[in-house]
PDB file of C-alpha atoms and ligand atoms in Angstrom:
ATOM      1  CA  MET W   1       0.000   0.000   0.000  1.00 52.00           C
ATOM      2  CA  SER W   2       1.444   3.365  -0.993  1.00 59.00           C
ATOM      3  CA  ALA W   3       1.673   6.305   1.347  1.00 60.00           C
ATOM      4  CA  GLU W   4      -1.035   8.050  -0.653  1.00 62.00           C
ATOM      5  CA  ASP W   5      -3.490   5.142  -0.231  1.00 67.00           C
ATOM      6  CA  THR W   6      -2.882   5.098   3.503  1.00 69.00           C
ATOM      7  CA  HIS W   7      -3.555   8.804   3.628  1.00 73.00           C
ATOM      8  CA  GLY W   8      -6.747   8.350   1.589  1.00 83.00           C
ATOM      9  CA  SER W   9      -8.202   5.648   3.792  1.00 88.00           C
ATOM     10  CA  ALA W  10      -7.366   7.621   6.919  1.00 90.00           C
ATOM     11  CA  GLU W  11      -9.385  10.472   5.471  1.00 92.00           C
ATOM     12  CA  VAL W  12     -12.320   8.134   4.743  1.00 92.00           C
ATOM     13  CA  ALA W  13     -12.114   6.766   8.287  1.00 93.00           C
ATOM     14  CA  ALA W  14     -12.108  10.266   9.727  1.00 94.00           C
ATOM     15  CA  ARG W  15     -15.102  11.237   7.630  1.00 94.00           C
ATOM     16  CA  VAL W  16     -17.089   8.124   8.662  1.00 95.00           C
ATOM     17  CA  GLU W  17     -16.154   8.731  12.280  1.00 95.00           C
ATOM     18  CA  ARG W  18     -17.353  12.333  12.131  1.00 95.00           C
ATOM     19  CA  ARG W  19     -20.611  11.238  10.519  1.00 96.00           C
ATOM     20  CA  TRP W  20     -21.328   8.646  13.221  1.00 96.00           C
ATOM     21  CA  ALA W  21     -20.304  11.078  15.959  1.00 97.00           C
ATOM     22  CA  THR W  22     -22.842  13.559  14.550  1.00 97.00           C
ATOM     23  CA  ILE W  23     -25.575  10.885  14.497  1.00 97.00           C
ATOM     24  CA  ALA W  24     -24.754   9.903  18.095  1.00 97.00           C
ATOM     25  CA  VAL W  25     -24.975  13.537  19.231  1.00 97.00           C
ATOM     26  CA  ILE W  26     -28.318  13.949  17.423  1.00 98.00           C
ATOM     27  CA  ILE W  27     -29.690  10.811  19.169  1.00 97.00           C
ATOM     28  CA  VAL W  28     -28.519  11.993  22.606  1.00 97.00           C
ATOM     29  CA  VAL W  29     -29.953  15.490  22.102  1.00 97.00           C
ATOM     30  CA  GLY W  30     -33.212  13.997  20.780  1.00 97.00           C
ATOM     31  CA  MET W  31     -33.578  11.726  23.826  1.00 95.00           C
ATOM     32  CA  ALA W  32     -32.821  14.613  26.198  1.00 95.00           C
ATOM     33  CA  LEU W  33     -35.536  16.701  24.500  1.00 94.00           C
ATOM     34  CA  LEU W  34     -38.025  13.802  24.752  1.00 89.00           C
ATOM     35  CA  ALA W  35     -37.235  13.373  28.456  1.00 85.00           C
ATOM     36  CA  ALA W  36     -37.657  17.103  29.031  1.00 87.00           C
ATOM     37  CA  PHE W  37     -40.975  17.113  27.137  1.00 85.00           C
ATOM     38  CA  ALA W  38     -42.311  14.131  29.107  1.00 78.00           C
ATOM     39  CA  GLY W  39     -41.157  15.688  32.369  1.00 76.00           C
ATOM     40  CA  ILE W  40     -42.768  19.048  31.605  1.00 77.00           C
ATOM     41  CA  HIS W  41     -46.053  17.357  30.742  1.00 73.00           C
ATOM     42  CA  ARG W  42     -45.850  15.065  33.778  1.00 63.00           C
ATOM     43  CA  ALA W  43     -46.289  12.105  31.485  1.00 59.00           C
ATOM     44  CA  THR W  44     -43.665   9.961  33.155  1.00 57.00           C
ATOM     45  CA  MET W  45     -42.174   9.177  36.534  1.00 56.00           C
ATOM     46  CA  PRO W  46     -40.258  10.501  38.338  1.00 55.00           C
ATOM     47  CA  GLN W  47     -42.602  13.276  39.308  1.00 54.00           C
ATOM     48  CA  PRO W  48     -41.214  16.772  39.348  1.00 62.00           C
ATOM     49  CA  ARG W  49     -43.142  17.342  42.580  1.00 73.00           C
ATOM     50  CA  VAL W  50     -42.836  15.261  45.731  1.00 82.00           C
ATOM     51  CA  GLU W  51     -45.709  14.972  48.182  1.00 86.00           C
ATOM     52  CA  THR W  52     -45.327  12.966  51.330  1.00 87.00           C
ATOM     53  CA  THR W  53     -47.757  11.313  53.726  1.00 88.00           C
ATOM     54  CA  ASP W  54     -47.457   9.280  56.921  1.00 87.00           C
ATOM     55  CA  PRO W  55     -48.383   5.653  56.047  1.00 85.00           C
ATOM     56  CA  SER W  56     -49.064   4.785  59.697  1.00 86.00           C
ATOM     57  CA  ARG W  57     -51.767   7.461  59.866  1.00 86.00           C
ATOM     58  CA  ILE W  58     -53.430   7.409  56.423  1.00 84.00           C
ATOM     59  CA  HIS W  59     -56.422   5.417  57.761  1.00 84.00           C
ATOM     60  CA  LEU W  60     -56.969   7.887  60.585  1.00 85.00           C
ATOM     61  CA  SER W  61     -56.892  11.351  59.092  1.00 83.00           C
ATOM     62  CA  GLY W  62     -56.112  13.372  56.000  1.00 86.00           C
ATOM     63  CA  GLU W  63     -56.658  12.840  52.295  1.00 91.00           C
ATOM     64  CA  PHE W  64     -56.559   9.025  52.288  1.00 91.00           C
ATOM     65  CA  VAL W  65     -59.074   8.162  55.020  1.00 91.00           C
ATOM     66  CA  GLU W  66     -61.491   5.508  53.778  1.00 89.00           C
ATOM     67  CA  SER W  67     -64.439   7.904  53.421  1.00 89.00           C
ATOM     68  CA  ASN W  68     -62.404  10.055  51.020  1.00 91.00           C
ATOM     69  CA  LEU W  69     -61.304   7.215  48.710  1.00 93.00           C
ATOM     70  CA  GLY W  70     -62.879   6.805  45.287  1.00 92.00           C
ATOM     71  CA  SER W  71     -63.810   9.154  42.469  1.00 94.00           C
ATOM     72  CA  VAL W  72     -65.063  12.676  42.916  1.00 94.00           C
ATOM     73  CA  LEU W  73     -66.392  15.053  40.280  1.00 93.00           C
ATOM     74  CA  GLU W  74     -64.710  18.426  40.752  1.00 92.00           C
ATOM     75  CA  ALA W  75     -66.441  21.758  40.153  1.00 89.00           C
ATOM     76  CA  ASN W  76     -64.492  22.251  36.902  1.00 92.00           C
ATOM     77  CA  GLY W  77     -65.754  18.939  35.469  1.00 90.00           C
ATOM     78  CA  ASN W  78     -62.500  17.072  36.039  1.00 94.00           C
ATOM     79  CA  VAL W  79     -62.386  13.958  38.175  1.00 95.00           C
ATOM     80  CA  THR W  80     -60.034  13.122  41.021  1.00 95.00           C
ATOM     81  CA  VAL W  81     -59.552   9.497  42.035  1.00 96.00           C
ATOM     82  CA  ARG W  82     -58.000   8.676  45.382  1.00 95.00           C
ATOM     83  CA  ALA W  83     -56.872   5.137  46.131  1.00 95.00           C
ATOM     84  CA  ILE W  84     -54.556   3.210  48.384  1.00 95.00           C
ATOM     85  CA  GLY W  85     -52.744  -0.069  47.896  1.00 94.00           C
ATOM     86  CA  GLN W  86     -52.113  -2.491  50.731  1.00 94.00           C
ATOM     87  CA  GLN W  87     -51.132  -6.157  50.978  1.00 93.00           C
ATOM     88  CA  TYR W  88     -53.058  -7.457  48.949  1.00 93.00           C
ATOM     89  CA  SER W  89     -55.732  -5.219  47.549  1.00 94.00           C
ATOM     90  CA  PHE W  90     -56.553  -1.776  46.289  1.00 95.00           C
ATOM     91  CA  THR W  91     -59.126   0.454  47.949  1.00 92.00           C
ATOM     92  CA  PRO W  92     -61.377   0.951  46.124  1.00 94.00           C
ATOM     93  CA  ALA W  93     -60.919  -2.362  44.329  1.00 94.00           C
ATOM     94  CA  CYS W  94     -63.128  -1.102  41.517  1.00 95.00           C
ATOM     95  CA  ILE W  95     -62.563   2.452  40.328  1.00 95.00           C
ATOM     96  CA  VAL W  96     -65.320   4.113  38.309  1.00 95.00           C
ATOM     97  CA  VAL W  97     -64.532   7.075  36.053  1.00 96.00           C
ATOM     98  CA  PRO W  98     -66.200   8.862  33.125  1.00 96.00           C
ATOM     99  CA  VAL W  99     -64.925   8.606  29.554  1.00 96.00           C
ATOM    100  CA  ASP W 100     -63.298  11.616  27.788  1.00 95.00           C
ATOM    101  CA  THR W 101     -62.583  13.440  31.023  1.00 95.00           C
ATOM    102  CA  PRO W 102     -59.292  14.628  32.507  1.00 95.00           C
ATOM    103  CA  ILE W 103     -58.694  12.450  35.561  1.00 95.00           C
ATOM    104  CA  THR W 104     -56.118  12.889  38.282  1.00 95.00           C
ATOM    105  CA  LEU W 105     -55.208   9.687  40.064  1.00 95.00           C
ATOM    106  CA  ARG W 106     -53.772  10.239  43.540  1.00 95.00           C
ATOM    107  CA  ALA W 107     -52.651   7.137  45.360  1.00 94.00           C
ATOM    108  CA  THR W 108     -50.326   5.883  48.038  1.00 94.00           C
ATOM    109  CA  SER W 109     -49.457   2.702  49.880  1.00 94.00           C
ATOM    110  CA  ALA W 110     -50.322   1.726  53.427  1.00 92.00           C
ATOM    111  CA  ASP W 111     -47.474  -0.754  53.813  1.00 92.00           C
ATOM    112  CA  VAL W 112     -44.931  -1.777  51.171  1.00 94.00           C
ATOM    113  CA  VAL W 113     -44.228  -0.734  47.589  1.00 95.00           C
ATOM    114  CA  HIS W 114     -47.055  -1.613  45.212  1.00 96.00           C
ATOM    115  CA  GLY W 115     -47.769  -0.555  41.677  1.00 95.00           C
ATOM    116  CA  ILE W 116     -50.838   0.468  39.736  1.00 94.00           C
ATOM    117  CA  LEU W 117     -50.959  -0.485  36.095  1.00 95.00           C
ATOM    118  CA  ILE W 118     -54.064  -0.042  33.991  1.00 95.00           C
ATOM    119  CA  GLN W 119     -54.010  -2.478  31.101  1.00 94.00           C
ATOM    120  CA  GLY W 120     -54.214  -1.040  27.612  1.00 91.00           C
ATOM    121  CA  THR W 121     -53.192   2.441  28.793  1.00 92.00           C
ATOM    122  CA  ASN W 122     -49.953   4.207  29.677  1.00 90.00           C
ATOM    123  CA  VAL W 123     -51.028   4.454  33.327  1.00 92.00           C
ATOM    124  CA  ASN W 124     -48.320   2.761  35.330  1.00 93.00           C
ATOM    125  CA  THR W 125     -47.126   4.178  38.607  1.00 93.00           C
ATOM    126  CA  MET W 126     -45.513   2.928  41.782  1.00 93.00           C
ATOM    127  CA  LEU W 127     -47.182   3.329  45.151  1.00 94.00           C
ATOM    128  CA  VAL W 128     -44.483   3.995  47.688  1.00 93.00           C
ATOM    129  CA  PRO W 129     -45.351   4.199  51.397  1.00 93.00           C
ATOM    130  CA  GLY W 130     -44.810   7.747  52.575  1.00 92.00           C
ATOM    131  CA  TYR W 131     -45.257   9.289  49.135  1.00 92.00           C
ATOM    132  CA  ILE W 132     -48.274  10.318  47.097  1.00 92.00           C
ATOM    133  CA  SER W 133     -48.199   9.236  43.467  1.00 92.00           C
ATOM    134  CA  GLU W 134     -50.107  11.452  41.130  1.00 91.00           C
ATOM    135  CA  GLN W 135     -50.845  10.542  37.546  1.00 90.00           C
ATOM    136  CA  LEU W 136     -52.992  12.255  34.952  1.00 92.00           C
ATOM    137  CA  MET W 137     -55.124  10.003  32.789  1.00 93.00           C
ATOM    138  CA  ARG W 138     -57.938  10.109  30.295  1.00 94.00           C
ATOM    139  CA  PHE W 139     -59.916   7.235  28.785  1.00 95.00           C
ATOM    140  CA  THR W 140     -61.122   7.487  25.214  1.00 94.00           C
ATOM    141  CA  ARG W 141     -63.481   4.495  25.329  1.00 93.00           C
ATOM    142  CA  THR W 142     -65.819   3.005  27.872  1.00 95.00           C
ATOM    143  CA  GLY W 143     -65.343  -0.480  29.260  1.00 95.00           C
ATOM    144  CA  ASP W 144     -63.564  -2.438  31.938  1.00 95.00           C
ATOM    145  CA  TYR W 145     -59.813  -2.277  32.388  1.00 96.00           C
ATOM    146  CA  LEU W 146     -57.827  -4.627  34.573  1.00 96.00           C
ATOM    147  CA  MET W 147     -55.607  -2.998  37.160  1.00 96.00           C
ATOM    148  CA  PRO W 148     -53.023  -5.432  38.515  1.00 96.00           C
ATOM    149  CA  CYS W 149     -50.377  -4.601  41.086  1.00 96.00           C
ATOM    150  CA  GLN W 150     -47.174  -4.474  39.074  1.00 94.00           C
ATOM    151  CA  GLU W 151     -44.566  -4.431  41.869  1.00 94.00           C
ATOM    152  CA  PHE W 152     -43.741  -7.617  43.740  1.00 95.00           C
ATOM    153  CA  CYS W 153     -45.131  -6.948  47.219  1.00 94.00           C
ATOM    154  CA  SER W 154     -44.704 -10.388  48.863  1.00 93.00           C
ATOM    155  CA  PHE W 155     -46.569 -13.694  48.718  1.00 93.00           C
ATOM    156  CA  GLY W 156     -50.004 -12.377  47.805  1.00 94.00           C
ATOM    157  CA  HIS W 157     -48.748 -10.163  44.995  1.00 95.00           C
ATOM    158  CA  GLU W 158     -50.186 -12.209  42.142  1.00 94.00           C
ATOM    159  CA  GLY W 159     -53.629 -12.013  43.734  1.00 94.00           C
ATOM    160  CA  MET W 160     -53.591  -8.221  43.996  1.00 96.00           C
ATOM    161  CA  TRP W 161     -55.941  -6.991  41.298  1.00 94.00           C
ATOM    162  CA  GLY W 162     -58.258  -4.094  40.832  1.00 94.00           C
ATOM    163  CA  LYS W 163     -60.519  -2.925  38.054  1.00 95.00           C
ATOM    164  CA  VAL W 164     -61.289   0.367  36.372  1.00 96.00           C
ATOM    165  CA  GLU W 165     -64.771   0.815  34.957  1.00 96.00           C
ATOM    166  CA  VAL W 166     -65.016   3.610  32.401  1.00 96.00           C
ATOM    167  CA  ILE W 167     -68.610   4.744  31.957  1.00 95.00           C
ATOM    168  CA  ASP W 168     -70.580   7.367  30.046  1.00 94.00           C
ATOM    169  CA  LYS W 169     -70.044  10.951  31.122  1.00 93.00           C
ATOM    170  CA  SER W 170     -73.754  11.517  31.789  1.00 93.00           C
ATOM    171  CA  ASP W 171     -74.069   8.286  33.795  1.00 93.00           C
ATOM    172  CA  PHE W 172     -71.155   9.374  35.903  1.00 93.00           C
ATOM    173  CA  ALA W 173     -72.606  12.859  36.383  1.00 93.00           C
ATOM    174  CA  ASP W 174     -75.901  11.261  37.500  1.00 92.00           C
ATOM    175  CA  ARG W 175     -74.155   9.119  40.048  1.00 90.00           C
ATOM    176  CA  ALA W 176     -72.038  12.033  41.246  1.00 89.00           C
ATOM    177  CA  LYS W 177     -75.084  14.240  41.843  1.00 87.00           C
ATOM    178  CA  GLY W 178     -75.426  13.299  45.472  1.00 81.00           C
ATOM    179  CA  GLY W 179     -71.814  14.264  46.094  1.00 80.00           C
ATOM    180  CA  GLY W 180     -69.599  11.862  47.917  1.00 84.00           C
ATOM    181  CA  ARG W 181     -67.016   9.432  46.622  1.00 91.00           C
ATOM    182  CA  LEU W 182     -67.879   6.982  43.886  1.00 91.00           C
ATOM    183  CA  SER W 183     -66.610   3.481  43.258  1.00 91.00           C
ATOM    184  CA  CYS W 184     -67.945   0.351  41.592  1.00 90.00           C
ATOM    185  CA  VAL W 185     -67.167  -1.991  44.464  1.00 84.00           C
ATOM    186  CA  GLY W 186     -69.930  -4.545  44.964  1.00 74.00           C
ATOM    187  CA  GLN W 187     -71.686  -3.861  41.657  1.00 69.00           C
TER     188      GLN W 187
HETATM  189 CU1  CUA J 201     -49.134  -5.194  45.593  1.00 78.44          CU
HETATM  190 CU2  CUA J 201     -47.802  -6.533  44.205  1.00 78.44          CU
END
């Protein structure tokens, strides 16, 4: 191989290297922008906001007492769902929400780490004792969605299931008329 050839291939190598370096930088910048976008829109964990709660007292007072769990229709038409996870169930075990409505899920754990996953949606959040998990959601079609616990939480984990029932907006409004907290437990 002549000196000129060696020089030529070194130039080719340098050019290829620069090209791939540029592609790598574009990928890294693109992923950083995606992460920033998701973070700004609170579409992913970790949450930009940390709220804490005392797991030994959630049954006694505050936002997560039993009488405050379930779905509530807010004055602005949005819905807030409050739930807790404990070994081995969710309360409420059946969550009822209206279709096509902005919903804020607020949940925590009474004992160990659990997870809430709603099948067929991007709702998937951990319930960590001492912390409140908040996730925005919206359902575009009515029906039943399974809600398994998706964090191993000891021997009863595989039996820890809940359900989300998405119903008509007007049906939900009817049921919410009397105020109070709605669920579909026992229906
Ligand atoms: Cu709760 Cu697994």
